[in-house]
Tab-separated table of C-alpha atoms in Angstrom:
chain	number	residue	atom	x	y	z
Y	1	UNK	CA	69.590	49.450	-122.482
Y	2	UNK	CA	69.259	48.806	-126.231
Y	3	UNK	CA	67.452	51.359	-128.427
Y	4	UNK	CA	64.042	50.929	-129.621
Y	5	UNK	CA	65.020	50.615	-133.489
Y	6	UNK	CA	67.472	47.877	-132.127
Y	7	UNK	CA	65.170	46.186	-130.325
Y	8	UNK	CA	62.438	46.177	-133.666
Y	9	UNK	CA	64.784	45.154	-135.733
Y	10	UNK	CA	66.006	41.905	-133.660
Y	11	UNK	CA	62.243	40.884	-133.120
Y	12	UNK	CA	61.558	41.230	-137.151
Y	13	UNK	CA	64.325	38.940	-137.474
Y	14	UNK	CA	62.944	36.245	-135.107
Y	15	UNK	CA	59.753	36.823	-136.465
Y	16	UNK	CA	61.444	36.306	-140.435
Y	17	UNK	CA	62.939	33.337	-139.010
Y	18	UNK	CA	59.809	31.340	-137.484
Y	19	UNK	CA	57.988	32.216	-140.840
Y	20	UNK	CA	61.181	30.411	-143.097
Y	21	UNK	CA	61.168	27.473	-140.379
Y	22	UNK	CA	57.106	27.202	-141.074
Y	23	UNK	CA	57.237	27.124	-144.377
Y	24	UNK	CA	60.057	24.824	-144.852
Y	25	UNK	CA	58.362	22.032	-142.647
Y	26	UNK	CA	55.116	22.670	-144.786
Y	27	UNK	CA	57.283	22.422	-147.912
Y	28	UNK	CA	58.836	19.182	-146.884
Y	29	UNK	CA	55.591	17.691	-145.631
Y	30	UNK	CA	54.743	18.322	-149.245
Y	31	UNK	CA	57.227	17.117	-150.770
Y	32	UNK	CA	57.161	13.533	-148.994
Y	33	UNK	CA	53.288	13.708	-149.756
Y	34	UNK	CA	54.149	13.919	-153.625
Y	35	UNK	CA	56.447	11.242	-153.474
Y	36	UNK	CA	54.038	8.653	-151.526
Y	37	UNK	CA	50.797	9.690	-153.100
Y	38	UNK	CA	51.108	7.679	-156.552
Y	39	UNK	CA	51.941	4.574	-154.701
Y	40	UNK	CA	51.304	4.688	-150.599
Y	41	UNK	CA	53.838	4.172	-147.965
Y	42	UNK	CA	51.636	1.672	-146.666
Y	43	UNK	CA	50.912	-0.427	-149.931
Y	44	UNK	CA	54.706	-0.281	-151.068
Y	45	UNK	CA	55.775	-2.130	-147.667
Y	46	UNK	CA	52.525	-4.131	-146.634
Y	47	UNK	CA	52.567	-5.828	-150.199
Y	48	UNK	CA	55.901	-6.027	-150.720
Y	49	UNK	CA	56.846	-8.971	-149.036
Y	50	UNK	CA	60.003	-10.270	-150.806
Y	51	UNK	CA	61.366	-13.740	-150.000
Y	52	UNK	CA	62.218	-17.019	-151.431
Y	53	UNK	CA	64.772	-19.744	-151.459
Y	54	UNK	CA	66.901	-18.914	-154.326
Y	55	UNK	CA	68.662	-15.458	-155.750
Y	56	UNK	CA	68.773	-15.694	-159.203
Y	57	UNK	CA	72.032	-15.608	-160.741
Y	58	UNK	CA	73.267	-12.951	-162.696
Y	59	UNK	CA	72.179	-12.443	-166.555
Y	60	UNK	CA	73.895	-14.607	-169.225
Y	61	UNK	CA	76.083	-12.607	-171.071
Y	62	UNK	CA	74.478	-11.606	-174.509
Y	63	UNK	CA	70.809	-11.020	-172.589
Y	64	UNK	CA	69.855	-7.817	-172.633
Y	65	UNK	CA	70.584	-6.443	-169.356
Y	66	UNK	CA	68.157	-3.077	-168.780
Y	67	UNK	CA	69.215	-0.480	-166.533
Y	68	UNK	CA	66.851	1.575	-165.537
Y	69	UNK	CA	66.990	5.420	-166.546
Y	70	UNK	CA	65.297	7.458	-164.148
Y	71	UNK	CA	63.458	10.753	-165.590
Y	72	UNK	CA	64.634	13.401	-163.109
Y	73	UNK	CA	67.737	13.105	-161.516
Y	74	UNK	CA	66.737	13.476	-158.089
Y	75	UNK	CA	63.840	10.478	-158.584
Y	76	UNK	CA	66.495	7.899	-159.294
Y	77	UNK	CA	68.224	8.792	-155.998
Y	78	UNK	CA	65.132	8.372	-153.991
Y	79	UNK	CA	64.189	5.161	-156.222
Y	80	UNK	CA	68.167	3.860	-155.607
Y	81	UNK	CA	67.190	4.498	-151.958
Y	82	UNK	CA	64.569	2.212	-152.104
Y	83	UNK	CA	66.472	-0.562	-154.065
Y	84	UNK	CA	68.866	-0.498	-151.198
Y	85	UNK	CA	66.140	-0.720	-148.509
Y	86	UNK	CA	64.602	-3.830	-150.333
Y	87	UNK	CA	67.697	-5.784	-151.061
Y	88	UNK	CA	68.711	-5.392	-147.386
Y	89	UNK	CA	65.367	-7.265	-146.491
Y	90	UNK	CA	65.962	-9.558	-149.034
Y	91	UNK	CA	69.417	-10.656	-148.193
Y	92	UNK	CA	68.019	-10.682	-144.221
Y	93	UNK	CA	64.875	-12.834	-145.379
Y	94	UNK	CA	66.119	-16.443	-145.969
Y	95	UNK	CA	63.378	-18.403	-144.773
Y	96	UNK	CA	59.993	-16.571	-144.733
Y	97	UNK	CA	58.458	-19.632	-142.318
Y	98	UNK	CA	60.218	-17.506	-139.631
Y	99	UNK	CA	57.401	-15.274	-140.035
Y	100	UNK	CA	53.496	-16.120	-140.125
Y	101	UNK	CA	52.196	-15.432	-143.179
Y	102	UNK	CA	49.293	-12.725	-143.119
Y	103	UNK	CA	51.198	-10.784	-140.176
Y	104	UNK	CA	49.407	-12.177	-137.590
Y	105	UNK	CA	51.176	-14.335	-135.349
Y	106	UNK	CA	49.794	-17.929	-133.774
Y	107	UNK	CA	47.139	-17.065	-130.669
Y	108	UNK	CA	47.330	-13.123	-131.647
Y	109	UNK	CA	43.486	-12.632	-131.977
Y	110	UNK	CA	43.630	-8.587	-132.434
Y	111	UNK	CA	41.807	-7.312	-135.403
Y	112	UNK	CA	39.840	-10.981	-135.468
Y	113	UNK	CA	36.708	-10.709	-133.117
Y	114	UNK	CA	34.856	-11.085	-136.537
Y	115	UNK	CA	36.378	-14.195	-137.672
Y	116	UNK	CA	34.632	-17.390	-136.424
Y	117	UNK	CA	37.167	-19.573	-134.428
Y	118	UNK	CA	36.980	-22.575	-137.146
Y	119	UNK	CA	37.721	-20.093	-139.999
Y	120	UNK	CA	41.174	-19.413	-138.415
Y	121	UNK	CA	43.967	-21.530	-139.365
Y	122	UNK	CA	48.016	-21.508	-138.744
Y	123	UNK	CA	49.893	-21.763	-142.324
Y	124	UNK	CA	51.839	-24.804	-142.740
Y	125	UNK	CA	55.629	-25.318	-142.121
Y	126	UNK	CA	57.178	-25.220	-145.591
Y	127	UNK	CA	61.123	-24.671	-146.888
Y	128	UNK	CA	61.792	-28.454	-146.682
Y	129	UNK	CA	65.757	-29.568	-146.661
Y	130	UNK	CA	67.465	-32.028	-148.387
Y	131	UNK	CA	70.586	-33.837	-147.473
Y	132	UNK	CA	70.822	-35.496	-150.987
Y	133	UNK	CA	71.772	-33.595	-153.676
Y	134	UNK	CA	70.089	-32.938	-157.040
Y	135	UNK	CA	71.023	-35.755	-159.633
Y	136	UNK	CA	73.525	-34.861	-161.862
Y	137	UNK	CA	71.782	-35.574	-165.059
Y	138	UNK	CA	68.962	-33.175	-163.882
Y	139	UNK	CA	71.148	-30.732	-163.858
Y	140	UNK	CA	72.789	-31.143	-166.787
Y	141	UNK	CA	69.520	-31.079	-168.751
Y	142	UNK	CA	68.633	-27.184	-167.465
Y	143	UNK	CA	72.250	-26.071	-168.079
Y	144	UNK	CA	71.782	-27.359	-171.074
Y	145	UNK	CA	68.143	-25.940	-171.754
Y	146	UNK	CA	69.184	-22.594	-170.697
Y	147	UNK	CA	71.955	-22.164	-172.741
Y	148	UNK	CA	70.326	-23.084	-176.020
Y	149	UNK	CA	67.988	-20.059	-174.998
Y	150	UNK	CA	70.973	-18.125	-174.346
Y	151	UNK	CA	72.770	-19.123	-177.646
Y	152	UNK	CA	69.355	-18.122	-179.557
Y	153	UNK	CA	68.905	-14.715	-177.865
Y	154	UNK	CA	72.241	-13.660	-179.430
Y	155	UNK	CA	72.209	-10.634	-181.519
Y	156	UNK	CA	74.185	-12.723	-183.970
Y	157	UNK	CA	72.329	-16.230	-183.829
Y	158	UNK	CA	70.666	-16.906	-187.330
Y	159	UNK	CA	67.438	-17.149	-185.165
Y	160	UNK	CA	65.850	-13.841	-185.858
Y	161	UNK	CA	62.429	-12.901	-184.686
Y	162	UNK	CA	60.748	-9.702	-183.067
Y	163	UNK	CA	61.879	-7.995	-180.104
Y	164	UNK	CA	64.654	-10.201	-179.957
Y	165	UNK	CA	66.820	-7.352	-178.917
Y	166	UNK	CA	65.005	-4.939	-176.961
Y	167	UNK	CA	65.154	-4.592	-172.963
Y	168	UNK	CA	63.310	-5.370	-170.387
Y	169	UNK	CA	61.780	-1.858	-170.672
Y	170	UNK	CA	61.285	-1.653	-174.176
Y	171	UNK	CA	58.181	-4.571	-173.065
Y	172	UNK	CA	54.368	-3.371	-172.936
Y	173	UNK	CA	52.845	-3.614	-169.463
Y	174	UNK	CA	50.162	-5.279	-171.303
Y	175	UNK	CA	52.310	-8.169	-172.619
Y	176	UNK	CA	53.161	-9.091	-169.033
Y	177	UNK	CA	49.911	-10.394	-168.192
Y	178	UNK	CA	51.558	-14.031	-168.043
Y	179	UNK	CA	53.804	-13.292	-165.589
Y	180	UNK	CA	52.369	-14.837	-161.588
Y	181	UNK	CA	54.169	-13.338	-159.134
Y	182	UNK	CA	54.793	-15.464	-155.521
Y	183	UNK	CA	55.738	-13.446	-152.885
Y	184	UNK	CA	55.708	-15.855	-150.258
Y	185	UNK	CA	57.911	-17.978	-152.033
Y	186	UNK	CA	59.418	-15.976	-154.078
Y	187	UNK	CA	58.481	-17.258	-157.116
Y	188	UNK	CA	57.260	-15.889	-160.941
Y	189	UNK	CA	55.993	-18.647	-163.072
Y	190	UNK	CA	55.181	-17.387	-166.675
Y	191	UNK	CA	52.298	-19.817	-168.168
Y	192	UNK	CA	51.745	-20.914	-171.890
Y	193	UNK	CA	48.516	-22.360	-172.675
Y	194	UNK	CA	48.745	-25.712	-173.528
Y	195	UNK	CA	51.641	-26.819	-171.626
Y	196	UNK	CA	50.214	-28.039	-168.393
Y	197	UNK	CA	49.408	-24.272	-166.627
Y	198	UNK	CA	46.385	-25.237	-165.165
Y	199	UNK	CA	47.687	-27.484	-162.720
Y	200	UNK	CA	50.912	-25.435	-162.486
Y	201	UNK	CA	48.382	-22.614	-161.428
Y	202	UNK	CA	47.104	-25.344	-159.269
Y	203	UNK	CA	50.356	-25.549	-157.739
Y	204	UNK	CA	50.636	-21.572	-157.459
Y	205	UNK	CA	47.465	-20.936	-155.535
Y	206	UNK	CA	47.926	-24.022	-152.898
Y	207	UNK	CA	51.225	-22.636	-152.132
Y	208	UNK	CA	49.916	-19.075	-151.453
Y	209	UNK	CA	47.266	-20.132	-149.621
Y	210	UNK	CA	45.307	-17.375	-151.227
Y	211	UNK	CA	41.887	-18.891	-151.676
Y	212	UNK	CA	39.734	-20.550	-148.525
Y	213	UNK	CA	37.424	-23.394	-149.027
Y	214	UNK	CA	35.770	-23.740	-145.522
Y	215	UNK	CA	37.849	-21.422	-143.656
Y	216	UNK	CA	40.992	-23.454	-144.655
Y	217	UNK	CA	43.255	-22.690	-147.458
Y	218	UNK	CA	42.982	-25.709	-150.246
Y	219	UNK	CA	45.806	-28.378	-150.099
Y	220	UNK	CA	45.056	-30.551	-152.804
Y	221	UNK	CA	45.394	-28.780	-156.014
Y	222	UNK	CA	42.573	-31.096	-157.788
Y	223	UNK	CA	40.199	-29.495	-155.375
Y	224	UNK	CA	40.348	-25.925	-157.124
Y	225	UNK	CA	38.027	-25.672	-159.809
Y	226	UNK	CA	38.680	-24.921	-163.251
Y	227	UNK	CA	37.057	-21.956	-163.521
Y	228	UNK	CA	38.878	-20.372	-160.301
Y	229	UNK	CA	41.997	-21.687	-161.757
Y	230	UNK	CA	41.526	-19.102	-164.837
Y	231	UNK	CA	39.818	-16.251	-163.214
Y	232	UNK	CA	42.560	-13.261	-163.563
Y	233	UNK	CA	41.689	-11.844	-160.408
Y	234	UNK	CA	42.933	-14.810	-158.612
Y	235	UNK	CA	46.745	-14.494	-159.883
Y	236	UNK	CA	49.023	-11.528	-158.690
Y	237	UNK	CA	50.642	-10.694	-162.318
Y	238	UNK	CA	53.665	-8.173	-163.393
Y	239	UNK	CA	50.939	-6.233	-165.681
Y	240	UNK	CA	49.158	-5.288	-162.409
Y	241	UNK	CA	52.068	-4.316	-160.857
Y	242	UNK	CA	51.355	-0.228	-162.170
Y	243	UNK	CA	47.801	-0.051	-160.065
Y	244	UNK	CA	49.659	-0.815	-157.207
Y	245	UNK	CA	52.796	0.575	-157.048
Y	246	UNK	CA	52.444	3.299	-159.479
Y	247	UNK	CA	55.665	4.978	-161.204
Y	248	UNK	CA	58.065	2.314	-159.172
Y	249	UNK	CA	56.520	-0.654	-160.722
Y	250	UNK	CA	58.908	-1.561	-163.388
Y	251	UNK	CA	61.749	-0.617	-160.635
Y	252	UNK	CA	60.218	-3.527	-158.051
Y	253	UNK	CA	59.684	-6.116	-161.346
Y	254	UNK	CA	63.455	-5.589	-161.519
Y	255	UNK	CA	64.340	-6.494	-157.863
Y	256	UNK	CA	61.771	-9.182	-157.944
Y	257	UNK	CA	63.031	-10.899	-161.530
Y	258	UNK	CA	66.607	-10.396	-159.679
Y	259	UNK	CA	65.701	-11.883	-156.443
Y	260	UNK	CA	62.961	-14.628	-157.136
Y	261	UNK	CA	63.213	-18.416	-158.905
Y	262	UNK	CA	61.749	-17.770	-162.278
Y	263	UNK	CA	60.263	-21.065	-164.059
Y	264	UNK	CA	58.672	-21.713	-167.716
Y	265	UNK	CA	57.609	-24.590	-169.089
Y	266	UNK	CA	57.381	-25.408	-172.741
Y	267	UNK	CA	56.749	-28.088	-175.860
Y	268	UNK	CA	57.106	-28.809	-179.439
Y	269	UNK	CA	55.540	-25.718	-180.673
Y	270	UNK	CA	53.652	-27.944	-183.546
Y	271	UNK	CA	52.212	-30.565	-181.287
Y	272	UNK	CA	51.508	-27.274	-179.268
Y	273	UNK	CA	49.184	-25.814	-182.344
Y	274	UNK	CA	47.918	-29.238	-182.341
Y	275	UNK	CA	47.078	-29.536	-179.286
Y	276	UNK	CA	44.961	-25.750	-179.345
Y	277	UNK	CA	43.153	-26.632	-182.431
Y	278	UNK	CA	41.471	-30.022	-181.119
Y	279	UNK	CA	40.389	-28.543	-178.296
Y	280	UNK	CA	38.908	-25.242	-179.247
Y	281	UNK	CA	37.607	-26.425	-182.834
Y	282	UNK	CA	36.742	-29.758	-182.145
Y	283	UNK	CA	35.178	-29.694	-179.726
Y	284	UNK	CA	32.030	-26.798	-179.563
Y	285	UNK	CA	33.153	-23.599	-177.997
Y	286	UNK	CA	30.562	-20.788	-178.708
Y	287	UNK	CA	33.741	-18.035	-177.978
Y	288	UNK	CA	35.886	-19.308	-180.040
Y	289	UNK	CA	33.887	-20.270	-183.055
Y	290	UNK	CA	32.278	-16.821	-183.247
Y	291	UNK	CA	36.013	-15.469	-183.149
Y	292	UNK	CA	38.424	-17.436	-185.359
Y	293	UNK	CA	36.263	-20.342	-186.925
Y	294	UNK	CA	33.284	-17.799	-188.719
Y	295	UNK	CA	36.763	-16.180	-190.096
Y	296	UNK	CA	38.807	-19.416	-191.222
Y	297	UNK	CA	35.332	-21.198	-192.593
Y	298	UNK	CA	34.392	-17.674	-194.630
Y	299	UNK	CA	38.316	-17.229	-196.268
Y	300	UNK	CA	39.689	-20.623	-196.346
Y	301	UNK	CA	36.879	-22.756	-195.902
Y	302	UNK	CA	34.548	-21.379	-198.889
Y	303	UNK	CA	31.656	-20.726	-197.050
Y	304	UNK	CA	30.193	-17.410	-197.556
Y	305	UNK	CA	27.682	-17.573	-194.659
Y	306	UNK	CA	28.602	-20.522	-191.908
Y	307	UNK	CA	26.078	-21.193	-189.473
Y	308	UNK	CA	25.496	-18.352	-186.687
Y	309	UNK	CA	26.333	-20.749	-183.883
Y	310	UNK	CA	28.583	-23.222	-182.732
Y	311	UNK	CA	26.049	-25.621	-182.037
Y	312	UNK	CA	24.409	-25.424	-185.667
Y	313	UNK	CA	27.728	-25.566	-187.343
Y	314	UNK	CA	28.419	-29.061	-185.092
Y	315	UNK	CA	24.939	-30.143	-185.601
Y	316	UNK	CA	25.886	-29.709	-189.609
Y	317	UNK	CA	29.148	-30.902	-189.749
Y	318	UNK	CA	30.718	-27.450	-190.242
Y	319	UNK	CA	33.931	-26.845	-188.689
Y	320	UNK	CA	37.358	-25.465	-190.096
Y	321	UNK	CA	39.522	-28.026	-190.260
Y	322	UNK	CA	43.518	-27.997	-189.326
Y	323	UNK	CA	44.487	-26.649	-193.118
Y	324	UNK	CA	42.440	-24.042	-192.535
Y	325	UNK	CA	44.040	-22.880	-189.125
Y	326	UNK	CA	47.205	-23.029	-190.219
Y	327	UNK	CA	46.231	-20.764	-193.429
Y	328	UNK	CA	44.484	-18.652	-190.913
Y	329	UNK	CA	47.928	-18.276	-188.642
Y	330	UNK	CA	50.383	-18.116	-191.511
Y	331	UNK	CA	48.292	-15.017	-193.000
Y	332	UNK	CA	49.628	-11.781	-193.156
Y	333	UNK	CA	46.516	-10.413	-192.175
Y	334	UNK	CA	45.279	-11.749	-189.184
Y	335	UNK	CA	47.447	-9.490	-186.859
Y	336	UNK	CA	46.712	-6.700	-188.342
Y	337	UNK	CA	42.834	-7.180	-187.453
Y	338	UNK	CA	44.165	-8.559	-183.957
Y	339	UNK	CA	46.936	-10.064	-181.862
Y	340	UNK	CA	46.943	-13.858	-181.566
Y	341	UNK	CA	45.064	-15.699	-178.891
Y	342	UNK	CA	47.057	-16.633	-175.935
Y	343	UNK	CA	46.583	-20.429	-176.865
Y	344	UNK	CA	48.603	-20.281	-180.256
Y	345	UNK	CA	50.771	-16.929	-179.285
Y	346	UNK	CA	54.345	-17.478	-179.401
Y	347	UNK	CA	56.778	-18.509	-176.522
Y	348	UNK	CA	59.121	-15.485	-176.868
Y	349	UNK	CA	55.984	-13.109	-176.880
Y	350	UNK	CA	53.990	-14.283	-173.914
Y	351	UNK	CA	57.433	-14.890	-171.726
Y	352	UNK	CA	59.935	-12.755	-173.022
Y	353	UNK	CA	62.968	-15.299	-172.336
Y	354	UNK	CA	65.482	-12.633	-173.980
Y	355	UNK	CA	64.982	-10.196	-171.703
Y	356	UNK	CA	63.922	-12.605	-168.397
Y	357	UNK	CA	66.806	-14.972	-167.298
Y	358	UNK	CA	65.036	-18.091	-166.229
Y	359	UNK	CA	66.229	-20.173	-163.490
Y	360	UNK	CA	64.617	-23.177	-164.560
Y	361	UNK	CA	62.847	-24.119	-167.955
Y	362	UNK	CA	60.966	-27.080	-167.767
Y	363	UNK	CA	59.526	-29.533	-171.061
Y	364	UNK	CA	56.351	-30.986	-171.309
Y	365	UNK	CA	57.541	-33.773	-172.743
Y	366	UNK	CA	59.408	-34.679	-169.544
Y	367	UNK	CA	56.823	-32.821	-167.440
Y	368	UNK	CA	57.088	-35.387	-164.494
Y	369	UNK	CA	60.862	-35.446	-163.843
Y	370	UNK	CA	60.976	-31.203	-164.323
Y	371	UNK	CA	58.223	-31.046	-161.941
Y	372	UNK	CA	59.574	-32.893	-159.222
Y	373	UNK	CA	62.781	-31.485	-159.739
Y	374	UNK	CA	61.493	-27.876	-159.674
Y	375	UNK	CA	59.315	-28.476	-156.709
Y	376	UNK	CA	62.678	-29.746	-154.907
Y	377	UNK	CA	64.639	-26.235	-155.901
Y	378	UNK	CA	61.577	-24.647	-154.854
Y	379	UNK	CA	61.594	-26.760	-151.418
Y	380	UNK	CA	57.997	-26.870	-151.258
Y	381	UNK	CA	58.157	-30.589	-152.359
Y	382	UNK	CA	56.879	-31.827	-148.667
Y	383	UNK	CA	53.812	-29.111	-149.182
Y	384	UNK	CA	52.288	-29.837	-152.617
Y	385	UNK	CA	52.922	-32.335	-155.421
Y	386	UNK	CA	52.067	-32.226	-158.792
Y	387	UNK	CA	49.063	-33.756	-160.221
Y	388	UNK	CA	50.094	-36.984	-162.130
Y	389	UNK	CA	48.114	-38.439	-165.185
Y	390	UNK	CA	47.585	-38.043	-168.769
Y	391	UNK	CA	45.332	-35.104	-168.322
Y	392	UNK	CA	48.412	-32.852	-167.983
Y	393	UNK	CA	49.365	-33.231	-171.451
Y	394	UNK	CA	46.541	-31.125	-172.842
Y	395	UNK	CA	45.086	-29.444	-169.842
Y	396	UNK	CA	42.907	-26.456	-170.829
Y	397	UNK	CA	44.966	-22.866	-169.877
Y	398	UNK	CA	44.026	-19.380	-170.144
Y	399	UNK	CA	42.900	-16.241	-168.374
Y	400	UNK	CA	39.588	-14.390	-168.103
């Protein structure tokens, strides 16, 4: 029979032991509750649907290539955890048409005895396949349009301009804004007002299927109004990536610039200042008169007090003209009182195409070839087309 003080002593140490086992589960459940909290397990996977028809390929040498530098040691582990995770259901994703888009599949009505029948639709069969290949020429011309970026981003081009030769990281979330992210295709489209983005938003919104009109999601990209087209809370952009993913934002804009078909499209940056000035100072815009033309008219125009509105300054006559917004842009001082608009902003500052390896950079000048083309890389050409016409020329583009 054991002795009493034996007997204590081997029930204090089951005791000590159910008290460590306790406080280690409560100390783990804490731990994974830290982690989560900022961005919700939920969230992260839910909204994280990564596919698309085309892995980018790897960075042209002399881009800047950022590499991510984790704060705490044990962070990056979990975070290189994660990057594994995703790029396993990336490579496993080829064709997202496998799946139904919204997670509900055809005839499942659970979670939908709210919805009227003729609200509920089945998303269309996209991904087409081609048996002919892309024209040679075409071809060509991108190579070629990509490495004249790539031959201007180098540290020792004689092109010099700001930013030129910072990362990826070194970029304000704010400056991301242009940035529309496609997750069901996997596509990020960075806009430029004035080249043709509001029927490349269009385009954008059709193929997400993200607004209804009549239950239905709209198919012909004419049908969206305008002033949908520009509302910001429409597009999914890389500056709204922190509100929803928290600390790993920058870490999923990595996989998702690595993984996704990025596409630009530009123009002669003169015909594109041009192009800004006729239509917000010819024509009467109340915004934009109280903001830039009360400025150009009272420094460069020589009037000391220009009519209060836009419509008394038409109804006068009074307007800056083109010499005086081109003083206005070539002075030293208008950045320092504020950044310039998004219309007359440059390329490299609204898309970043040092630090973001484009896939496919497209000219408005030969906007109807590029866009057929890209829809075809994109093989959503049997699901949308692009609007044809004149009108894309000078199309209107910004965001509220």
């Amino acid at each position: 029979m054991d002795p009493p003080l034996y007997k204590s002593d081997k029930m204090g140490k089951s005791r000590l032991f159910r008290i460590f086992l306790i406080l280690g589960s409560v100390f783990m459940i804490l731990l994974i509750i830290i982690y989560w909290d900022d961005v919700g397990a939920t969230n992260f996977y839910l909204h994280t649907t990564i596919s698309g028809p085309h892995s980018s390929h790897l960075p042209l040498e002399g881009h800047a290539n950022p590499k991510w530098k984790p704060d705490k040691d044990k962070e990056g582990s979990f975070l290189s955890d994660i990057d594994a995770f995703v790029n396993q259901f990336l490579e496993g994703t080829a064709d997202p048409t496998e799946q139904v888009r919204g997670g509900t599949p055809p005839g499942d009505t659970r979670n939908q005895s709210s919805e009227k029948p003729e609200e509920r639709f089945v998303p269309r069969r996209e991904w087409k396949i081609h048996l002919t290949p892309i024209a040679a020429e075409k071809k060509q011309r991108q190579e070629s349009r990509k490495q004249l970026i790539h031959d201007m981003c180098r540290s020792n081009s004689s092109l010099d301009f700001p930013g030129k030769n910072r990362t990826f990281d070194d970029i304000p979330n704010k400056e991301l804004d242009h940035l529309i992210v496609d997750d069901r295709h996997g596509i990020i489209y960075c806009y430029v007002p004035k080249v043709a983005c509001t029927n490349w938003k269009r385009i954008l919104i059709v193929l997400s299927e993200s607004l209804l009109v009549d239950g239905a999601p709209y198919q012909d990209p004419m049908d969206i109004p305008q002033q949908i087209v520009h509302n910001g809370s429409v597009h999914f952009t890389f500056n709204k990536f922190w509100k929803r993913y928290g600390k790993f934002s920058r870490h999923l804009m990595k996989i998702k610039l690595k993984k996704y078909t990025k596409f630009l499209f530009v123009r002669d940056p003169f015909v594109r200042l041009i192009s800004a000035y006729r239509n917000k100072f010819e024509q009467e815009n109340e915004d934009f008169y109280k903001r830039f033309a009360v400025v150009m008219l009272k420094r460069y125009g020589n009037y000391s007090k220009p009519p209060a509105s836009a419509v008394e300054a038409f109804a006068a006559g009074v307007r800056p003209v083109f010499l005086n917004f081109i003083q206005y842009l070539l002075d030293a001082n208008t950045e320092k009182e504020m950044p310039f608009n998004e219309h007359w902003r440059q390329v490299y500052r609204l898309c970043h195409p040092c630090q973001i390896n484009y896939d496919f950079v497209g000219k408005l000048e030969t906007l109807d070839e590029d866009a057929e083309h890209l829809l075809r890389i994109l093989r959503v050409d049997n699901v949308v087309e692009f609007p044809g016409g004149n009108h894309n020329r000078t199309g209107i583009c910004r965001m509220r």
